[in-house]
mmCIF file of C-alpha atoms in Angstrom:
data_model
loop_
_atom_site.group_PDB
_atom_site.id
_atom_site.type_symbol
_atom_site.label_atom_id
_atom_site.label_comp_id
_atom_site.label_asym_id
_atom_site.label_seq_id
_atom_site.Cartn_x
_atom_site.Cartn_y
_atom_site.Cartn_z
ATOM 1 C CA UNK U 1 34.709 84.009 -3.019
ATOM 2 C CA UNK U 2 30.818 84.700 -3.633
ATOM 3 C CA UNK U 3 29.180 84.772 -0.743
ATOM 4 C CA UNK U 4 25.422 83.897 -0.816
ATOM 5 C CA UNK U 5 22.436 84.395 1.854
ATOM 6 C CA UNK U 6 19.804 81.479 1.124
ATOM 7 C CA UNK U 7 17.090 81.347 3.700
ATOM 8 C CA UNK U 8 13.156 80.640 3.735
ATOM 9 C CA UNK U 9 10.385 82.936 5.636
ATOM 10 C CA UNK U 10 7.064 83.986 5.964
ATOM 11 C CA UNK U 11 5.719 86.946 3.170
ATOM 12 C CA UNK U 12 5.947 89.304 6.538
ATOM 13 C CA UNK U 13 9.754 88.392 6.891
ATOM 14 C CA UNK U 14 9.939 85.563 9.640
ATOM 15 C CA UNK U 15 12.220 82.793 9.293
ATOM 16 C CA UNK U 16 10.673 80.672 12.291
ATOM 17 C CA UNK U 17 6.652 80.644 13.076
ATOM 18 C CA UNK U 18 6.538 82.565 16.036
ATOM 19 C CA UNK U 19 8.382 80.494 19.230
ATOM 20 C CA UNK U 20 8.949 77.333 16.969
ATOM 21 C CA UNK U 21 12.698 76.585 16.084
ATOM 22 C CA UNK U 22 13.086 75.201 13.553
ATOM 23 C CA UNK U 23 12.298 75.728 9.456
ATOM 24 C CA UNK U 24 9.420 73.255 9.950
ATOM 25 C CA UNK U 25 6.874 75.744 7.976
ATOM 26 C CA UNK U 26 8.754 75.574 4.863
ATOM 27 C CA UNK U 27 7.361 73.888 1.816
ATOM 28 C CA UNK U 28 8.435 70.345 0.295
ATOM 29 C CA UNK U 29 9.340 72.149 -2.085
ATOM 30 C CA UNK U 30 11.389 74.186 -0.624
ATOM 31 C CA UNK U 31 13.455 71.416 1.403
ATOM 32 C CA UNK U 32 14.009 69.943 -1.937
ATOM 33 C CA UNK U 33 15.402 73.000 -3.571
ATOM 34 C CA UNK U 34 17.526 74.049 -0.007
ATOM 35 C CA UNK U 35 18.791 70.522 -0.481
ATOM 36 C CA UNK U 36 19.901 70.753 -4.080
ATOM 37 C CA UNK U 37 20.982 74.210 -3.965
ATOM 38 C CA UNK U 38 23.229 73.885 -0.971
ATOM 39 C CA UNK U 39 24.944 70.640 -2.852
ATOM 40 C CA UNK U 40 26.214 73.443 -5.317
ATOM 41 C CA UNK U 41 28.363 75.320 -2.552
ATOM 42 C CA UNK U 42 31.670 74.635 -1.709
ATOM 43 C CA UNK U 43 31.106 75.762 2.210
ATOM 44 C CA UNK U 44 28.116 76.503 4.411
ATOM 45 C CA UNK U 45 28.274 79.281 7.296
ATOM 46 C CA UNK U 46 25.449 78.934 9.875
ATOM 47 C CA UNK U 47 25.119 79.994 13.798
ATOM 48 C CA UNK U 48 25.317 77.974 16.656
ATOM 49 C CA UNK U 49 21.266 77.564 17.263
ATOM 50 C CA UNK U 50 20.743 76.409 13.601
ATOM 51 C CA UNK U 51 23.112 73.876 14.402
ATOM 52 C CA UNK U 52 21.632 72.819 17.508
ATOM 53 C CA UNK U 53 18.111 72.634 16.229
ATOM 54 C CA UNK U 54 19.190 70.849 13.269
ATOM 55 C CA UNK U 55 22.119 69.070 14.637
ATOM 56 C CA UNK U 56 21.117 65.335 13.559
ATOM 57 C CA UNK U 57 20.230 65.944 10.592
ATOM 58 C CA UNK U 58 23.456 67.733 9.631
ATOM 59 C CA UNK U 59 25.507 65.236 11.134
ATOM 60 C CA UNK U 60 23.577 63.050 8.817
ATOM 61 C CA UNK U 61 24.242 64.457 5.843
ATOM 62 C CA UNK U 62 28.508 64.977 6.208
ATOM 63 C CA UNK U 63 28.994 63.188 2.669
ATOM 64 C CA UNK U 64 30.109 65.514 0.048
ATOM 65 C CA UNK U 65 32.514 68.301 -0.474
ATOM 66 C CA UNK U 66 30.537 70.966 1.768
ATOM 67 C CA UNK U 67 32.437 72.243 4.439
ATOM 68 C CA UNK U 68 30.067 73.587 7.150
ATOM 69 C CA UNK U 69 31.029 76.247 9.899
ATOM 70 C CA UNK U 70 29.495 76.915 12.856
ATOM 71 C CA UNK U 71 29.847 80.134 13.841
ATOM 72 C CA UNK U 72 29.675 80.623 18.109
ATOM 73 C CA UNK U 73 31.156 81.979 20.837
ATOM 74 C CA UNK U 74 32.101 78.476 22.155
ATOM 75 C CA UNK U 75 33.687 76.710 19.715
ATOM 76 C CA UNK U 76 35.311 74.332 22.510
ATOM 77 C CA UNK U 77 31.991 73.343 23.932
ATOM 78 C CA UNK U 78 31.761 70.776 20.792
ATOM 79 C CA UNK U 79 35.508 70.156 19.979
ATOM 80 C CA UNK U 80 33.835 66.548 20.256
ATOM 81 C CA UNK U 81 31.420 67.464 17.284
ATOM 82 C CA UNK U 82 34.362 68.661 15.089
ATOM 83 C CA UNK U 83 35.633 67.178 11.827
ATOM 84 C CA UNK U 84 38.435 69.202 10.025
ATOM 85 C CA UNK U 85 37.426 70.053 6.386
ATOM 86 C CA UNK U 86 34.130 68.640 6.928
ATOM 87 C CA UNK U 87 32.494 70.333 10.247
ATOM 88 C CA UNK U 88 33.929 72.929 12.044
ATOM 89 C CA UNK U 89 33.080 75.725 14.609
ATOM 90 C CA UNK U 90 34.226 79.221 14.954
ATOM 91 C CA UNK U 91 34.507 82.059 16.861
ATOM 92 C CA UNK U 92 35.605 84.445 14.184
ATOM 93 C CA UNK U 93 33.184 87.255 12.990
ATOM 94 C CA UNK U 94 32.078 87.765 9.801
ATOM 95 C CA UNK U 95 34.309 89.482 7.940
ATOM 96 C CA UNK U 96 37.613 87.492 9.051
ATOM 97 C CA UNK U 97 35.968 83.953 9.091
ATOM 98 C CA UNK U 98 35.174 85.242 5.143
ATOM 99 C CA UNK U 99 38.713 85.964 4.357
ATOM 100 C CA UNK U 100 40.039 82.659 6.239
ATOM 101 C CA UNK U 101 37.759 80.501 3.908
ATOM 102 C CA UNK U 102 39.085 82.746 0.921
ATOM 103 C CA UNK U 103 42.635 82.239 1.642
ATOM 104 C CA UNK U 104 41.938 78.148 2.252
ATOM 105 C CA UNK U 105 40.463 78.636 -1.348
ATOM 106 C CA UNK U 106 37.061 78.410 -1.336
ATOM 107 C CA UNK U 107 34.615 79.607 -4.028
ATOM 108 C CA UNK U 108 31.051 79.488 -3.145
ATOM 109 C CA UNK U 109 30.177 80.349 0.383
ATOM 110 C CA UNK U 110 26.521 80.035 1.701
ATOM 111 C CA UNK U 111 25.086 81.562 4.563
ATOM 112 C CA UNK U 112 22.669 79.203 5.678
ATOM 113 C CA UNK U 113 20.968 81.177 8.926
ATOM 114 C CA UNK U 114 19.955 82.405 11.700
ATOM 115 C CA UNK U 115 18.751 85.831 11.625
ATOM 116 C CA UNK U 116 22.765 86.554 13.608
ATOM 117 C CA UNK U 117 24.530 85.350 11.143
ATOM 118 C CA UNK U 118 22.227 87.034 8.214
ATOM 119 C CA UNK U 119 22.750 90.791 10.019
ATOM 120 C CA UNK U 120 26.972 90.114 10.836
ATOM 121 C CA UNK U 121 27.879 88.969 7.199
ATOM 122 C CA UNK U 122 25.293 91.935 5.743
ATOM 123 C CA UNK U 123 26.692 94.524 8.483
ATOM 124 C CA UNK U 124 30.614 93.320 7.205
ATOM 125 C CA UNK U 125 28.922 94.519 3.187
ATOM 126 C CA UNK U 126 30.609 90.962 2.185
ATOM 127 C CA UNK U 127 27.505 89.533 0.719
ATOM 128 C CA UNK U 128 27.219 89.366 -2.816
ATOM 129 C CA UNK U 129 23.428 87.632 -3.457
ATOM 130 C CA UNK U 130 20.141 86.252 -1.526
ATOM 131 C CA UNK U 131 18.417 84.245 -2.437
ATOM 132 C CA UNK U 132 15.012 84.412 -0.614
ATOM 133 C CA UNK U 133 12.444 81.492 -0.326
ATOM 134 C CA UNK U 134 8.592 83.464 0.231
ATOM 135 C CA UNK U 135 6.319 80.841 1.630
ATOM 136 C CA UNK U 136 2.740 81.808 1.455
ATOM 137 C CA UNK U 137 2.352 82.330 4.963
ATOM 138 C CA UNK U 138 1.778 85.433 7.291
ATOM 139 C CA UNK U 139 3.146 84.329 10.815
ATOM 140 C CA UNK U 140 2.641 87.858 12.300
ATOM 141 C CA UNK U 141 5.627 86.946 14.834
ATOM 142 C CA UNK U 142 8.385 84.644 14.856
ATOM 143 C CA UNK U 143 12.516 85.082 14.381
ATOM 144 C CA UNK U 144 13.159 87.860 12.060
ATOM 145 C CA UNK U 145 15.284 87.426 8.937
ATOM 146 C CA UNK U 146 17.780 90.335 9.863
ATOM 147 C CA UNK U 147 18.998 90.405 13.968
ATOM 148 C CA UNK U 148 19.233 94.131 13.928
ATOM 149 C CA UNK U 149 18.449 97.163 11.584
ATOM 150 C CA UNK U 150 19.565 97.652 8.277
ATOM 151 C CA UNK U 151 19.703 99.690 5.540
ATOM 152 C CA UNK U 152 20.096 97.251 2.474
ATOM 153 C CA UNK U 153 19.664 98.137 -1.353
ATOM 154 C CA UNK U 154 18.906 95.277 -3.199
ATOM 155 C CA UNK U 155 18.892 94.599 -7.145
ATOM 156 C CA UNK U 156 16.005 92.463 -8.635
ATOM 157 C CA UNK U 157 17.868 88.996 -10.187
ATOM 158 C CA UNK U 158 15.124 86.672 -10.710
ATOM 159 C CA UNK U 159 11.521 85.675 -9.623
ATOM 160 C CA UNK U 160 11.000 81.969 -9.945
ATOM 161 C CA UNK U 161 7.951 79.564 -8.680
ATOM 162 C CA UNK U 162 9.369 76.737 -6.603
ATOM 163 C CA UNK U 163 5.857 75.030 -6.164
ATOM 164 C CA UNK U 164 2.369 76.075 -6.630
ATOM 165 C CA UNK U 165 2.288 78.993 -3.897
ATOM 166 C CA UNK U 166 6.461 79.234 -3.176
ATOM 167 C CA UNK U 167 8.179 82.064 -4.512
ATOM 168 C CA UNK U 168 12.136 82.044 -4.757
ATOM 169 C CA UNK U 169 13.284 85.494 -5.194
ATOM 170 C CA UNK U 170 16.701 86.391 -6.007
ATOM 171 C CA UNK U 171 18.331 89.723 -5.411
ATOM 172 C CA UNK U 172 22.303 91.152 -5.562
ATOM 173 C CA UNK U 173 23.033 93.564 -2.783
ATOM 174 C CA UNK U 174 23.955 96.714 -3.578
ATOM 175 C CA UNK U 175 27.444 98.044 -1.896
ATOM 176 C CA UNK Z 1 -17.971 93.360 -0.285
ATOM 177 C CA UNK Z 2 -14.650 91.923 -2.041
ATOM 178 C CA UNK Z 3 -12.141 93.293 1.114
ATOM 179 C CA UNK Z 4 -8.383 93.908 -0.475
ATOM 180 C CA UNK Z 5 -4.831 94.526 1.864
ATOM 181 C CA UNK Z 6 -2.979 96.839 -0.234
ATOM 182 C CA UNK Z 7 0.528 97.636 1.531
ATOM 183 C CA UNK Z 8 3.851 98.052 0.316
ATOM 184 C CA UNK Z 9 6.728 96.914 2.557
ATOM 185 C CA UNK Z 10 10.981 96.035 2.641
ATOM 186 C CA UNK Z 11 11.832 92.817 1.359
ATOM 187 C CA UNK Z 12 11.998 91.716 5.519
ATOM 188 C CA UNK Z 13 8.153 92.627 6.159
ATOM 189 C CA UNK Z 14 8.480 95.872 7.276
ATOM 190 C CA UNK Z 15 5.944 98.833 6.148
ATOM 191 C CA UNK Z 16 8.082 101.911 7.603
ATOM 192 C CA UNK Z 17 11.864 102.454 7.736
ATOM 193 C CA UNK Z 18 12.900 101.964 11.427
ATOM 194 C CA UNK Z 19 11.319 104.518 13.304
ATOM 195 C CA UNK Z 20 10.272 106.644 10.291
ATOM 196 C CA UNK Z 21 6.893 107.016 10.412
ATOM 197 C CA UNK Z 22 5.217 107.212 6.986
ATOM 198 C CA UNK Z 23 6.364 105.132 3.879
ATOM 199 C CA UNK Z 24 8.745 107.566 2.571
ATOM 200 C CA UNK Z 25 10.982 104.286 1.090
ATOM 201 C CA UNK Z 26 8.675 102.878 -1.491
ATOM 202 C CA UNK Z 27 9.521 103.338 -4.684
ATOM 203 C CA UNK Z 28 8.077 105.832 -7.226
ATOM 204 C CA UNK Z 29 6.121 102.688 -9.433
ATOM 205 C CA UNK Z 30 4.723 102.047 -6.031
ATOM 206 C CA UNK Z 31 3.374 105.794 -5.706
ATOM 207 C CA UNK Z 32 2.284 105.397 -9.341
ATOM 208 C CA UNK Z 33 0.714 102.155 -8.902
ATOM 209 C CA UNK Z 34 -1.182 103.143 -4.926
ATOM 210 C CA UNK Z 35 -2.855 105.991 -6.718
ATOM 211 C CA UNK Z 36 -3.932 104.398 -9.643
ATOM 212 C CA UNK Z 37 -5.245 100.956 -7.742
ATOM 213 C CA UNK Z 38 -6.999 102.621 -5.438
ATOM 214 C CA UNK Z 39 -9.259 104.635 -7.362
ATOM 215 C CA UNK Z 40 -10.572 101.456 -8.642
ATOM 216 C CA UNK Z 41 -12.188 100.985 -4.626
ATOM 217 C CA UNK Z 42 -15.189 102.471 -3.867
ATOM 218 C CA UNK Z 43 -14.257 102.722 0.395
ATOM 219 C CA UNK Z 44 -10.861 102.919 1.888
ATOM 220 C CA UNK Z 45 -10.142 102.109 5.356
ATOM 221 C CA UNK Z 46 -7.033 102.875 7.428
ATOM 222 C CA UNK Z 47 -6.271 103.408 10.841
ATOM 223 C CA UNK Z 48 -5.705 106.784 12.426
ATOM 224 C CA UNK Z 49 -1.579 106.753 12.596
ATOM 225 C CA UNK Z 50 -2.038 106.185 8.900
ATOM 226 C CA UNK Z 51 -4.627 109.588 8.893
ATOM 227 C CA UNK Z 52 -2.216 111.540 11.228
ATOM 228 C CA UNK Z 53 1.047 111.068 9.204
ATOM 229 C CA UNK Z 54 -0.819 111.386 5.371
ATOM 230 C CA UNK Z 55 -3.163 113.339 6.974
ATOM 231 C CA UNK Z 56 -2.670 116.986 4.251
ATOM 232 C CA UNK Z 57 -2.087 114.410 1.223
ATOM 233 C CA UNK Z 58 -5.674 112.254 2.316
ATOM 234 C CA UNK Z 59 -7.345 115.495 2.518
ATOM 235 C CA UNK Z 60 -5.657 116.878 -0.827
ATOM 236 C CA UNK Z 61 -7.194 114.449 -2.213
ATOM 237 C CA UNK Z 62 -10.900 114.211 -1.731
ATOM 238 C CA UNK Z 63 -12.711 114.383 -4.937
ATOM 239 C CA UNK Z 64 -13.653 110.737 -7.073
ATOM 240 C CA UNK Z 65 -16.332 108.366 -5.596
ATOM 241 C CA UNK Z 66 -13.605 106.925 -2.301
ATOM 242 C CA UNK Z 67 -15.223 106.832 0.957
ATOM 243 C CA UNK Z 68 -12.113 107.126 3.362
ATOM 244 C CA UNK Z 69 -12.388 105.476 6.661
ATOM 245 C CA UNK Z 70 -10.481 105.950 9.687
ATOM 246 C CA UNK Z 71 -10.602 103.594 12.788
ATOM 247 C CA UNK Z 72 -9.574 105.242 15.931
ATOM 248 C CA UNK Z 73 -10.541 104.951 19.320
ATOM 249 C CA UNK Z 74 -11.472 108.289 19.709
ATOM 250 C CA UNK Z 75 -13.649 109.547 16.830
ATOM 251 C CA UNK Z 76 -14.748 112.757 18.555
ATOM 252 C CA UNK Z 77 -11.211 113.917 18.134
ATOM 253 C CA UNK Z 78 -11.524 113.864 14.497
ATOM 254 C CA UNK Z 79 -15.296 115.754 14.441
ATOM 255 C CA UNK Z 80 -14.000 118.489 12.430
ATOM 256 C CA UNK Z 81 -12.060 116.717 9.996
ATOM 257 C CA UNK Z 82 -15.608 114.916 8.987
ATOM 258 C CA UNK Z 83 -17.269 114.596 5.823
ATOM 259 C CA UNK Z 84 -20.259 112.279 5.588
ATOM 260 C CA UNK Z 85 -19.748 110.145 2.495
ATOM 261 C CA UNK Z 86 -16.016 110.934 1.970
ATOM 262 C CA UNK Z 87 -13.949 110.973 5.049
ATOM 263 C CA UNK Z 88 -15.597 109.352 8.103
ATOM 264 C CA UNK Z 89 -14.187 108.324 11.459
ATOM 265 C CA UNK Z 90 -15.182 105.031 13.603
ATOM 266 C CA UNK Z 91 -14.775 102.969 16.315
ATOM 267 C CA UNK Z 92 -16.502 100.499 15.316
ATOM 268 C CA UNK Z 93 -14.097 96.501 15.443
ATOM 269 C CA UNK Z 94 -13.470 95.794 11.581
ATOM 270 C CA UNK Z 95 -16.499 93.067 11.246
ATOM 271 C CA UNK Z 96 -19.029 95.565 12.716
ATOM 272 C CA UNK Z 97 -17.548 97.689 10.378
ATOM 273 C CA UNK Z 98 -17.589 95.342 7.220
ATOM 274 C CA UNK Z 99 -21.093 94.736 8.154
ATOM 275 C CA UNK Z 100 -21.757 98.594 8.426
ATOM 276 C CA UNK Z 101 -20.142 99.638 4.894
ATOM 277 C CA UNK Z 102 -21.310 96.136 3.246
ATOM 278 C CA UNK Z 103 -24.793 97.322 4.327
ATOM 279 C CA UNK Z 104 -24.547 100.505 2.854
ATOM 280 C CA UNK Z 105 -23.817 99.195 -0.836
ATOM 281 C CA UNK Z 106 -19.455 99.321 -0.924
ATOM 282 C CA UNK Z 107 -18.412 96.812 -3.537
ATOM 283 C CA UNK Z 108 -15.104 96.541 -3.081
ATOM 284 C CA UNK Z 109 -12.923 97.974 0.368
ATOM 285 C CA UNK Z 110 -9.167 99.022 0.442
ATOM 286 C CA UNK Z 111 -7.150 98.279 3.457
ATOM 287 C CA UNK Z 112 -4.637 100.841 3.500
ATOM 288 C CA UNK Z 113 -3.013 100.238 6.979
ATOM 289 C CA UNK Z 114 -1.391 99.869 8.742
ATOM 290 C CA UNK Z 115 -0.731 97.060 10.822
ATOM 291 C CA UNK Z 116 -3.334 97.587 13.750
ATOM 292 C CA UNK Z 117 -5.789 97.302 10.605
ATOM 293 C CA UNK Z 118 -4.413 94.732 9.051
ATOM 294 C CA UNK Z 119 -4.488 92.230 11.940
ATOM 295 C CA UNK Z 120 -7.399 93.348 12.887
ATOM 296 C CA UNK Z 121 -9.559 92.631 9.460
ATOM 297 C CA UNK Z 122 -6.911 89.286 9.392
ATOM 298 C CA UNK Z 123 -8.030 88.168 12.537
ATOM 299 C CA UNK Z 124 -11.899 88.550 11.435
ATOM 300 C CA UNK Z 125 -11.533 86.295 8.534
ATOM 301 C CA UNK Z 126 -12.679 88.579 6.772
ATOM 302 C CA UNK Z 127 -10.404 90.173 4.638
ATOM 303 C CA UNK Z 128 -10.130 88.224 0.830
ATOM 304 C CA UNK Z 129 -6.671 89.110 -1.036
ATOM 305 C CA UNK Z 130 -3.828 90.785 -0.328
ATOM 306 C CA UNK Z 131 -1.904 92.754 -3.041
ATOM 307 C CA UNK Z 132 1.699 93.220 -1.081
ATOM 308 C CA UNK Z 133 4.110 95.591 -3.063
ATOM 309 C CA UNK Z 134 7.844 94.189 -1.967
ATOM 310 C CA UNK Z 135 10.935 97.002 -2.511
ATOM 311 C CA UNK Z 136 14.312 95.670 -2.876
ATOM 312 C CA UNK Z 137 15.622 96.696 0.814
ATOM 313 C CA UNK Z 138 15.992 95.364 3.694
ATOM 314 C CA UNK Z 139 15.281 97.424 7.331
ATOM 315 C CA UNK Z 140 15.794 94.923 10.103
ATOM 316 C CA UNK Z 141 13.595 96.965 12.495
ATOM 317 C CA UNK Z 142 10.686 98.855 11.661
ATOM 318 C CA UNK Z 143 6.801 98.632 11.750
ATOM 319 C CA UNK Z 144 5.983 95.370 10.740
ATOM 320 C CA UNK Z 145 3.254 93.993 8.568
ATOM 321 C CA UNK Z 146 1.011 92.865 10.898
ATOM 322 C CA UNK Z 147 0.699 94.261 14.807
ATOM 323 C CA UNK Z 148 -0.441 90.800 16.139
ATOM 324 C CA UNK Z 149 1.158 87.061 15.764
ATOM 325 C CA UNK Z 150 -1.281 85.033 13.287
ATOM 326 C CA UNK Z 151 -1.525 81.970 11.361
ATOM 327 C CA UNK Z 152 -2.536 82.692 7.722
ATOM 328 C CA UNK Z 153 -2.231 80.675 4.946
ATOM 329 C CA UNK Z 154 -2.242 82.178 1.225
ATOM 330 C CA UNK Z 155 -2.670 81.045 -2.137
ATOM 331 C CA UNK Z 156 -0.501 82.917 -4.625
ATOM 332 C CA UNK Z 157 -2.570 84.536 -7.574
ATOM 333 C CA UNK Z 158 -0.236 86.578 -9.524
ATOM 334 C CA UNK Z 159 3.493 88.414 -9.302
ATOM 335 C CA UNK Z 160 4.136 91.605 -11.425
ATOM 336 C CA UNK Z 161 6.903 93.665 -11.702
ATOM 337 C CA UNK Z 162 6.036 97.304 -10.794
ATOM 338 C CA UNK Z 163 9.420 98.637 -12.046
ATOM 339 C CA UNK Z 164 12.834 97.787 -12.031
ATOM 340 C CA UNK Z 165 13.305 96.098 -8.828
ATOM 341 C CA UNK Z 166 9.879 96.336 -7.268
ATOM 342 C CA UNK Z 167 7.422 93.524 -7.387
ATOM 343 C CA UNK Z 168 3.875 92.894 -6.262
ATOM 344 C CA UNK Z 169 2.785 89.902 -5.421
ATOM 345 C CA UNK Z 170 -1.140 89.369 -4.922
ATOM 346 C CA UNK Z 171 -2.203 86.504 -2.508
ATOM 347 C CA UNK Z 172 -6.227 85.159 -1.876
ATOM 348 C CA UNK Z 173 -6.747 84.454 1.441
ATOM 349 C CA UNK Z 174 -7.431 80.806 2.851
ATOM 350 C CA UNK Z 175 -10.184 80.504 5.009
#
């Protein structure tokens, strides 16, 4: 199963402007291309505050063959929220919720934030791309893209423009 | 005065490894590429960190037309180290300083960090590109870019590759 890191931020490495949940900074362009991309994914992997910030408009969107997990510690605080095959929560870390959604046969797994879920996956060395949004913004302060430190190699896939000042930047990790 | 930000940082915004002062991780293109760029600048400014940790290699280095610039809060400290025209030492907030060096005929001023400097020039409005070398790692911890939270929008003028996996990526500044 691939597993793939998609996420948007600031040149200077924020994926929130400063105390603002939220991915409200990103490009049109961007929500577009998050949109499209994450249509091509068999299963999404996010954290519990993604899901609360974004919570309508992921409930919204349940057509499709995307499975979404929520990764938390309290996955019976929204047994009400769950859908089998469709939306479901976690308490698994990384590396065992990765070889649960192998073994159910999944191909193509995104990680689709926060900053928690970005440094558990990287920390289990089970991601295989990211794929980076740069929005021409410096914030200067915000959520970082990584929880906690790192020491990450990454290989150069592709530089692309997603609109007129949006870079998408594509890189394999090194293991 | 045309004012340039010339840093090189992780992929995640950050212009040291963790605590490692100094920007041992940047890749030999980006060695190549610092020297050669900033020859082309006839003042460079950085901040006094920046002086104490390059300090041998700065003063290795003093022949060619660069006047170096160091903001610190204590100047006197630095008395010795002093050489009208080519290494000079100031306390003087980066518009008084702009004002000072665009007075004395500079064309065209380096930033060279680090990220005291940079927010501080940011925060004047003063400072008109931004030529941001990106390596392919990722720290999650570190110095960042910029010291202080900000708001600054960019317009995307050009992205290079420097070698195999290193790109730079010049912005202009919105004002």
């Amino acid at each position: 199963m691939r597993i793939v890191m998609i996420a948007a931020q600031s040149l200077d490495g924020f994926i929130s402007k400063h105390a603002e949940p939220g991915t409200g900074f990103t490009s049109p362009e961007d929500k577009a291309y998050f949109r499209e991309v994450v249509a091509g994914f068999d299963v999404g992997v996010f954290g519990a505050e993604t899901y609360r910030v974004s919570r309508e408009a992921i409930r919204s969107r349940m057509s499709g063959r995307l499975l979404r997990v929520v990764m938390t510690r309290s996955p019976a605080r929204y047994a009400t929220d769950a859908i089998p095959g469709k939306l479901e929560f976690t308490q698994a870390p990384a590396s065992a919720l990765a070889d649960d959604l192998r073994a159910r046969g999944f191909r193509d797994c995104a990680l689709l934030g926060g900053s928690q879920v970005h440094s558990s996956f990287l920390a289990s060395s089970i991601v295989d791309e990211i794929w980076l949004t740069v929005e021409p913004v410096l914030f200067g302060g915000g959520t970082p893209l990584l929880a906690q430190a790192a020491d990450v190699r990454l290989d150069l896939i592709a530089t692309e423009k997603l609109g007129g000042d949006t870079l998408l930047l594509k890189y394999r990790v090194r293991r």
